[in-house]
Short mmCIF file of C-alpha atoms and ligand atoms in Angstrom, two decimals:
data_model
loop_
_atom_site.label_atom_id
_atom_site.label_comp_id
_atom_site.label_asym_id
_atom_site.label_seq_id
_atom_site.Cartn_x
_atom_site.Cartn_y
_atom_site.Cartn_z
CA MET A 1234 4.13 36.89 -0.83
CA SER A 1235 6.15 33.72 0.25
CA GLU A 1236 4.51 30.19 -0.33
CA VAL A 1237 4.27 29.87 3.50
CA SER A 1238 2.47 33.40 4.01
CA LYS A 1239 -0.06 32.43 1.10
CA MET A 1240 -0.92 28.93 2.88
CA PRO A 1241 -4.44 28.65 4.46
CA VAL A 1242 -4.57 27.26 7.87
CA GLY A 1243 -6.93 24.96 9.98
CA ASP A 1244 -10.60 25.19 8.57
CA ASP A 1245 -9.44 27.57 5.75
CA LEU A 1246 -7.00 24.83 4.57
CA LEU A 1247 -9.73 22.20 4.39
CA ALA A 1248 -12.24 24.63 2.80
CA GLU A 1249 -9.46 25.52 0.13
CA ILE A 1250 -8.81 21.75 -0.49
CA ASN A 1251 -12.55 21.11 -0.98
CA ARG A 1252 -12.98 24.16 -3.39
CA LEU A 1253 -10.21 22.86 -5.42
CA ARG A 1254 -11.41 19.32 -5.51
CA LYS A 1255 -14.50 20.45 -6.84
CA GLU A 1256 -13.24 23.09 -9.29
CA ARG A 1257 -10.37 20.48 -10.62
CA ASN A 1258 -12.89 17.59 -10.72
CA ALA A 1259 -10.63 15.65 -8.61
CA VAL A 1260 -10.79 12.48 -6.51
CA ILE A 1261 -8.58 12.33 -3.42
CA LEU A 1262 -7.32 8.59 -2.93
CA ALA A 1263 -5.77 7.77 0.31
CA HIS A 1264 -3.86 4.69 1.71
CA TYR A 1265 -4.60 3.25 5.11
CA TYR A 1266 -1.09 4.34 6.18
CA GLN A 1267 -1.92 8.04 5.68
CA ARG A 1268 -2.19 10.61 8.40
CA PRO A 1269 -5.65 10.72 10.02
CA GLU A 1270 -6.45 14.08 8.79
CA ILE A 1271 -5.70 12.98 5.13
CA GLN A 1272 -7.86 9.74 5.65
CA ASP A 1273 -10.57 11.83 6.81
CA LEU A 1274 -10.77 14.05 3.98
CA ALA A 1275 -10.30 11.43 1.15
CA ASP A 1276 -12.90 10.42 -1.13
CA TYR A 1277 -11.74 6.77 -0.87
CA VAL A 1278 -9.50 5.22 1.60
CA GLY A 1279 -8.28 1.92 0.68
CA ASP A 1280 -5.65 -0.77 0.33
CA SER A 1281 -3.25 -1.12 -2.76
CA LEU A 1282 -5.57 -3.28 -4.84
CA GLN A 1283 -8.66 -1.21 -3.86
CA LEU A 1284 -6.93 1.93 -4.79
CA SER A 1285 -5.73 0.55 -8.25
CA GLN A 1286 -9.35 -0.45 -8.86
CA MET A 1287 -10.59 3.06 -8.15
CA ALA A 1288 -7.95 4.73 -10.21
CA ALA A 1289 -8.93 2.28 -13.19
CA GLU A 1290 -12.48 3.30 -12.74
CA THR A 1291 -12.88 6.83 -11.54
CA ASP A 1292 -14.41 9.46 -13.96
CA ALA A 1293 -12.60 12.44 -12.47
CA ASP A 1294 -10.28 14.60 -14.49
CA VAL A 1295 -7.57 14.65 -11.50
CA ILE A 1296 -6.42 11.94 -9.22
CA ALA A 1297 -4.80 13.17 -6.06
CA PHE A 1298 -3.15 10.27 -4.71
CA CYS A 1299 -2.17 10.40 -1.04
CA GLY A 1300 0.15 7.28 -0.76
CA VAL A 1301 3.42 6.17 -2.09
CA LYS A 1302 4.93 6.93 -5.62
CA PHE A 1303 4.45 3.30 -6.87
CA MET A 1304 0.77 3.75 -6.18
CA ALA A 1305 0.45 6.90 -7.91
CA ASP A 1306 2.51 5.55 -10.81
CA THR A 1307 -0.06 2.63 -10.96
CA ALA A 1308 -2.80 5.18 -11.22
CA LYS A 1309 -1.26 6.91 -14.15
CA ILE A 1310 -0.37 3.51 -15.90
CA LEU A 1311 -4.07 2.62 -15.75
CA SER A 1312 -5.69 6.02 -16.29
CA PRO A 1313 -3.16 7.86 -18.66
CA GLU A 1314 -5.67 10.41 -19.66
CA LYS A 1315 -5.80 11.78 -16.17
CA ILE A 1316 -3.90 14.09 -14.37
CA VAL A 1317 -2.28 12.21 -11.43
CA VAL A 1318 -0.57 14.33 -8.55
CA LEU A 1319 1.49 13.08 -5.50
CA PRO A 1320 1.60 15.45 -2.86
CA ASP A 1321 5.48 14.62 -2.22
CA MET A 1322 7.27 13.16 -5.02
CA ASP A 1323 10.07 11.79 -2.49
CA ALA A 1324 7.31 9.50 -1.21
CA GLY A 1325 9.08 6.27 -2.13
CA CYS A 1326 9.16 2.74 -0.81
CA SER A 1327 12.07 0.43 0.41
CA LEU A 1328 10.88 -2.36 -1.43
CA GLU A 1329 10.84 -0.31 -4.66
CA ASP A 1330 14.45 0.85 -3.70
CA SER A 1331 15.54 -2.81 -3.29
CA CYS A 1332 14.81 -3.87 -6.89
CA PRO A 1333 16.80 -1.83 -9.49
CA PRO A 1334 15.27 -2.68 -12.98
CA ASP A 1335 18.48 -3.58 -14.61
CA LYS A 1336 19.45 -6.15 -11.87
CA PHE A 1337 15.78 -7.55 -12.00
CA ALA A 1338 16.12 -7.87 -15.97
CA ALA A 1339 19.46 -9.85 -15.29
CA PHE A 1340 17.72 -11.99 -12.63
CA ARG A 1341 14.83 -12.80 -15.05
CA GLU A 1342 17.30 -13.61 -17.84
CA ALA A 1343 19.07 -16.09 -15.73
CA HIS A 1344 16.01 -17.96 -15.35
CA PRO A 1345 14.07 -18.07 -18.53
CA ASP A 1346 11.82 -20.87 -17.50
CA HIS A 1347 10.30 -18.87 -14.65
CA ILE A 1348 7.47 -16.33 -14.71
CA ALA A 1349 7.66 -13.12 -12.79
CA LEU A 1350 4.92 -12.81 -10.03
CA THR A 1351 5.70 -9.31 -8.71
CA TYR A 1352 4.58 -7.27 -5.62
CA ILE A 1353 3.06 -3.94 -6.84
CA ASN A 1354 5.46 -2.40 -4.45
CA CYS A 1355 8.12 -1.89 -7.22
CA SER A 1356 8.95 0.64 -9.93
CA THR A 1357 6.99 0.91 -13.40
CA GLU A 1358 10.20 -0.41 -14.98
CA VAL A 1359 9.93 -3.49 -12.81
CA LYS A 1360 6.38 -3.98 -13.63
CA ALA A 1361 7.03 -3.80 -17.36
CA LEU A 1362 9.50 -6.77 -16.64
CA SER A 1363 6.86 -9.01 -14.81
CA ASP A 1364 4.14 -11.24 -15.79
CA VAL A 1365 1.56 -10.75 -13.13
CA ILE A 1366 1.36 -8.19 -10.52
CA VAL A 1367 0.07 -8.96 -6.95
CA THR A 1368 -0.98 -6.79 -3.95
CA SER A 1369 -1.04 -8.58 -0.42
CA SER A 1370 -5.05 -8.96 -0.77
CA SER A 1371 -4.87 -10.65 -4.20
CA ALA A 1372 -1.60 -12.53 -3.90
CA GLU A 1373 -3.11 -15.90 -2.51
CA THR A 1374 -6.05 -15.84 -5.11
CA ILE A 1375 -3.69 -14.97 -7.90
CA LEU A 1376 -1.09 -17.66 -6.89
CA GLN A 1377 -3.59 -20.32 -6.84
CA GLN A 1378 -4.51 -19.72 -10.64
CA ILE A 1379 -0.89 -20.38 -11.70
CA PRO A 1380 -0.26 -24.05 -12.71
CA ALA A 1381 1.61 -25.93 -9.87
CA ASP A 1382 4.39 -26.97 -12.39
CA GLN A 1383 5.05 -23.35 -13.49
CA LYS A 1384 8.14 -22.04 -11.85
CA ILE A 1385 8.12 -18.68 -10.30
CA ILE A 1386 10.20 -15.65 -9.52
CA PHE A 1387 8.63 -13.49 -6.67
CA GLY A 1388 9.90 -10.07 -6.04
CA PRO A 1389 10.76 -7.76 -4.48
CA ASP A 1390 9.43 -8.70 -0.95
CA ARG A 1391 10.98 -11.81 0.42
CA HIS A 1392 8.73 -11.89 3.42
CA LEU A 1393 5.54 -11.76 1.53
CA GLY A 1394 7.00 -14.34 -0.97
CA GLY A 1395 8.07 -16.30 1.89
CA TYR A 1396 4.77 -16.50 3.50
CA LEU A 1397 2.95 -17.39 0.42
CA SER A 1398 5.58 -20.31 -0.44
CA ARG A 1399 5.02 -21.52 3.23
CA LYS A 1400 1.25 -21.37 3.21
CA PHE A 1401 0.89 -22.97 -0.24
CA ASP A 1402 3.92 -25.29 -0.23
CA ARG A 1403 5.21 -23.57 -3.25
CA GLU A 1404 8.73 -23.27 -4.03
CA MET A 1405 9.58 -19.72 -5.47
CA LEU A 1406 12.64 -17.93 -6.26
CA LEU A 1407 12.79 -14.89 -3.91
CA TRP A 1408 14.03 -11.47 -4.57
CA PRO A 1409 15.75 -10.10 -1.36
CA GLY A 1410 13.89 -7.00 -0.62
CA VAL A 1411 12.20 -6.03 2.62
CA CYS A 1412 9.86 -3.28 3.84
CA ILE A 1413 11.91 -1.32 6.65
CA VAL A 1414 8.67 -0.55 8.31
CA HIS A 1415 7.26 -4.23 8.74
CA GLU A 1416 11.11 -5.30 9.32
CA ALA A 1417 11.29 -3.05 12.63
CA PHE A 1418 8.82 -4.98 14.72
CA SER A 1419 10.44 -6.72 17.47
CA GLU A 1420 9.59 -10.33 18.32
CA THR A 1421 10.81 -10.07 22.04
CA GLU A 1422 8.55 -6.93 22.62
CA LEU A 1423 5.47 -8.49 20.88
CA LEU A 1424 5.79 -11.55 23.33
CA LYS A 1425 6.16 -9.05 26.25
CA LEU A 1426 2.93 -7.20 25.08
CA LYS A 1427 1.17 -10.44 24.44
CA GLU A 1428 1.79 -11.51 27.81
CA GLU A 1429 0.23 -8.07 29.12
CA HIS A 1430 -2.99 -8.91 26.83
CA PRO A 1431 -3.19 -12.89 26.70
CA ASP A 1432 -6.69 -12.43 25.28
CA ALA A 1433 -5.90 -10.12 22.54
CA PRO A 1434 -5.30 -11.66 19.18
CA ILE A 1435 -2.39 -10.48 16.93
CA ALA A 1436 -2.93 -9.16 13.40
CA ALA A 1437 0.03 -8.84 10.99
CA HIS A 1438 0.43 -7.90 7.53
CA PRO A 1439 2.46 -10.39 5.53
CA GLU A 1440 5.33 -7.82 4.86
CA CYS A 1441 6.32 -8.87 8.50
CA PRO A 1442 9.09 -11.19 8.95
CA PRO A 1443 8.20 -14.92 9.97
CA THR A 1444 9.29 -13.99 13.68
CA ILE A 1445 6.20 -11.88 13.70
CA VAL A 1446 3.75 -13.61 11.36
CA ASP A 1447 4.33 -17.14 13.20
CA HIS A 1448 2.69 -15.34 16.31
CA ALA A 1449 -0.33 -13.92 14.58
CA ASP A 1450 -3.85 -15.04 14.57
CA TYR A 1451 -4.59 -13.37 11.38
CA VAL A 1452 -2.12 -12.49 8.64
CA GLY A 1453 -3.53 -10.39 5.75
CA SER A 1454 -3.49 -7.05 3.73
CA THR A 1455 -4.63 -3.63 5.33
CA SER A 1456 -8.00 -4.10 4.14
CA GLY A 1457 -7.91 -7.91 5.63
CA ILE A 1458 -6.64 -6.71 8.75
CA LEU A 1459 -9.38 -3.94 8.98
CA LYS A 1460 -11.90 -6.72 8.26
CA PHE A 1461 -10.58 -8.92 10.98
CA ALA A 1462 -10.62 -5.99 13.53
CA LYS A 1463 -14.40 -5.64 12.70
CA GLU A 1464 -15.16 -9.41 13.13
CA PHE A 1465 -13.11 -10.75 16.00
CA PRO A 1466 -15.07 -11.39 18.99
CA GLY A 1467 -12.87 -9.68 21.69
CA ASP A 1468 -12.23 -6.24 22.77
CA THR A 1469 -8.47 -5.85 22.25
CA LEU A 1470 -6.48 -6.33 19.35
CA ILE A 1471 -2.67 -6.32 18.75
CA VAL A 1472 -1.83 -4.68 15.32
CA ALA A 1473 1.35 -5.62 13.38
CA THR A 1474 1.32 -3.11 10.63
CA GLU A 1475 1.82 0.59 10.03
CA PRO A 1476 0.18 2.17 12.90
CA HIS A 1477 -2.02 5.02 10.99
CA ILE A 1478 -4.31 2.16 10.19
CA ILE A 1479 -5.53 2.02 13.74
CA HIS A 1480 -7.49 5.42 12.92
CA GLN A 1481 -9.91 3.57 10.80
CA MET A 1482 -10.25 0.95 13.42
CA GLU A 1483 -11.05 3.44 16.22
CA LYS A 1484 -13.32 5.30 13.89
CA ALA A 1485 -15.37 2.16 13.23
CA LEU A 1486 -15.16 0.34 16.71
CA PRO A 1487 -14.67 3.03 19.29
CA GLU A 1488 -15.66 0.29 21.83
CA LYS A 1489 -12.61 -1.80 21.08
CA THR A 1490 -8.93 -1.21 21.97
CA PHE A 1491 -6.18 -1.56 19.39
CA ILE A 1492 -2.47 -1.69 20.31
CA GLY A 1493 0.37 -1.11 17.58
CA ALA A 1494 2.79 -3.92 17.76
CA PRO A 1495 6.26 -2.45 19.18
CA GLY A 1496 9.46 -2.15 17.76
CA ALA A 1497 12.91 -2.81 19.29
CA ASP A 1498 12.70 0.24 21.62
CA GLY A 1499 9.04 -0.99 23.11
CA ASN A 1500 7.21 1.77 21.28
CA CYS A 1501 5.68 1.50 17.82
CA ASN A 1502 7.02 4.99 16.63
CA CYS A 1503 9.67 3.44 14.49
CA ASN A 1504 6.91 1.46 12.54
CA ILE A 1505 5.49 4.73 11.00
CA CYS A 1506 6.19 4.56 7.30
CA PRO A 1507 8.54 7.59 6.79
CA TYR A 1508 7.60 7.73 3.04
CA MET A 1509 3.75 7.76 3.63
CA ALA A 1510 4.27 10.30 6.31
CA LEU A 1511 5.71 12.90 3.72
CA ASN A 1512 2.21 13.86 2.55
CA THR A 1513 0.71 16.53 4.56
CA LEU A 1514 -2.76 18.44 4.14
CA GLU A 1515 -0.53 21.52 3.15
CA LYS A 1516 1.18 19.48 0.30
CA LEU A 1517 -2.04 18.12 -0.84
CA TYR A 1518 -3.35 21.64 -1.15
CA ILE A 1519 -0.37 22.71 -3.13
CA ALA A 1520 -0.80 19.77 -5.52
CA LEU A 1521 -4.42 20.29 -6.30
CA ARG A 1522 -3.69 24.13 -6.72
CA ASP A 1523 -0.79 23.78 -9.03
CA LEU A 1524 -1.41 20.40 -10.54
CA GLU A 1525 1.98 19.59 -9.67
CA PRO A 1526 4.13 17.40 -8.77
CA ARG A 1527 2.58 15.42 -11.48
CA ILE A 1528 3.32 11.84 -12.57
CA GLU A 1529 4.23 11.35 -16.00
CA ILE A 1530 5.30 7.98 -17.79
CA GLU A 1531 6.75 7.40 -21.21
CA GLU A 1532 3.98 5.60 -23.38
CA GLU A 1533 5.99 2.54 -24.38
CA LEU A 1534 6.89 1.85 -20.90
CA ARG A 1535 3.30 2.48 -19.55
CA LEU A 1536 1.81 -0.15 -22.07
CA LYS A 1537 4.43 -2.66 -21.08
CA ALA A 1538 3.49 -2.30 -17.29
CA LYS A 1539 0.05 -2.05 -17.87
CA LYS A 1540 0.15 -5.69 -19.15
CA SER A 1541 1.18 -7.19 -15.74
CA LEU A 1542 -1.26 -5.01 -13.88
CA ASP A 1543 -4.14 -5.75 -16.15
CA ALA A 1544 -3.19 -9.56 -15.65
CA MET A 1545 -3.59 -8.89 -11.77
CA LEU A 1546 -7.14 -6.87 -12.20
CA ASP A 1547 -8.43 -9.79 -14.48
CA MET A 1548 -7.03 -12.38 -11.78
CA ALA A 1549 -8.32 -10.69 -8.85
CA SER A 1550 -11.56 -9.47 -10.09
CA GLY A 1551 -14.61 -10.76 -7.77
CA THR A 1552 -12.20 -11.58 -4.94
CA VAL A 1553 -12.28 -8.24 -3.10
CA GLY A 1554 -14.29 -5.27 -2.38
CA LYS A 1555 -14.02 -1.47 -3.20
CA GLY A 1556 -12.23 0.82 -0.90
CA ASP A 1557 -14.03 2.40 2.19
CA LEU A 1558 -15.82 5.71 1.52
CA GLY A 1559 -13.69 8.47 3.15
CA ALA A 1560 -15.63 10.23 6.15
CA ARG A 1561 -16.08 13.43 4.37
P1 13P I 2851 -1.76 -3.15 1.39
O1 13P I 2851 -2.34 -1.87 1.55
O2 13P I 2851 -1.98 -3.62 -0.19
O3 13P I 2851 -2.08 -4.25 2.20
O4 13P I 2851 -0.26 -2.86 1.24
C1 13P I 2851 0.57 -2.26 2.31
C2 13P I 2851 1.51 -1.61 1.93
O5 13P I 2851 2.60 -1.75 2.45
C3 13P I 2851 1.49 -0.31 0.92
O6 13P I 2851 2.73 0.14 0.83
FE1 SF4 I 2852 6.86 0.47 1.37
FE2 SF4 I 2852 6.77 -0.58 3.69
FE3 SF4 I 2852 6.30 2.07 3.44
FE4 SF4 I 2852 4.66 0.31 2.49
S1 SF4 I 2852 5.20 0.71 4.72
S2 SF4 I 2852 5.19 1.97 1.35
S3 SF4 I 2852 6.02 -1.39 1.80
S4 SF4 I 2852 8.36 1.22 3.01
#
């Protein structure tokens, strides 16, 4: 029988995923940018930091990571004794791709008096070359703990780095990477949308360029944007980040309206992360069934990368909460 003909469908597929989850003692972790049907069956849904914390603390034998590869790599770095599967190994990230380890190593060597404060959206090799990792929810807290006279390289996201640099009046050498998803929002279309909804605040992720962030009433991580959605007093919010997060907002706040910020063509489809979208329920089922595709990291490299991640977990501790319990 072919792979396709053996594939359960509909409720049978959900039942099989649930059966395998129990049989394997697996935890399903999902990022807010995952498809709604994956968010709905995950054990935890969260931002990059929350999911790293979950991965470090879980007592499951298997982590099925529904996110992108650098996130699943992070789970393996922090929990090497566990089997970590990623439903689609091609789920990469444009920020990771923008920062080849050999070029980053050369950049560091050219600036020996700088420390490397590095966004978690990078390869394990780049983490191993870094001093402290940050996520968008922990970056501000961590930056404020670094002495004012310490010179800093920030990579690979020049928009997050630029936002931090402006907000804290802190000069940093920025690596020139961007997120293709957040880069695709259009200022012209956003301002047109704002004219149609003058009372709606704008919440933006700091991976957006300044042309978007400068119009935002709130700038923060996915979990921060979700918190803002729950707390702002109005009834309509414009959301400038990957639109699958709107699923959590609509579930938690059915009485409010959430509008995805537009791309240049006037709709927000170009802002769906093509990498996150590679994961499907069918691929998750296969990953739990076969325990493949599996993340493997060479031990010496893992230990080097773990140092910068441990520094993040220490410096960020107590500042952020856990992920949301999935709606299972
Ligand atoms: P956060 O969930 O940490 O805000 O990150 C967003 C992102 O781009 C993940 O790839
Ligand atoms: Fe990478 Fe952007 Fe996709 Fe996040 S949304 S995984 S930063 S490409």
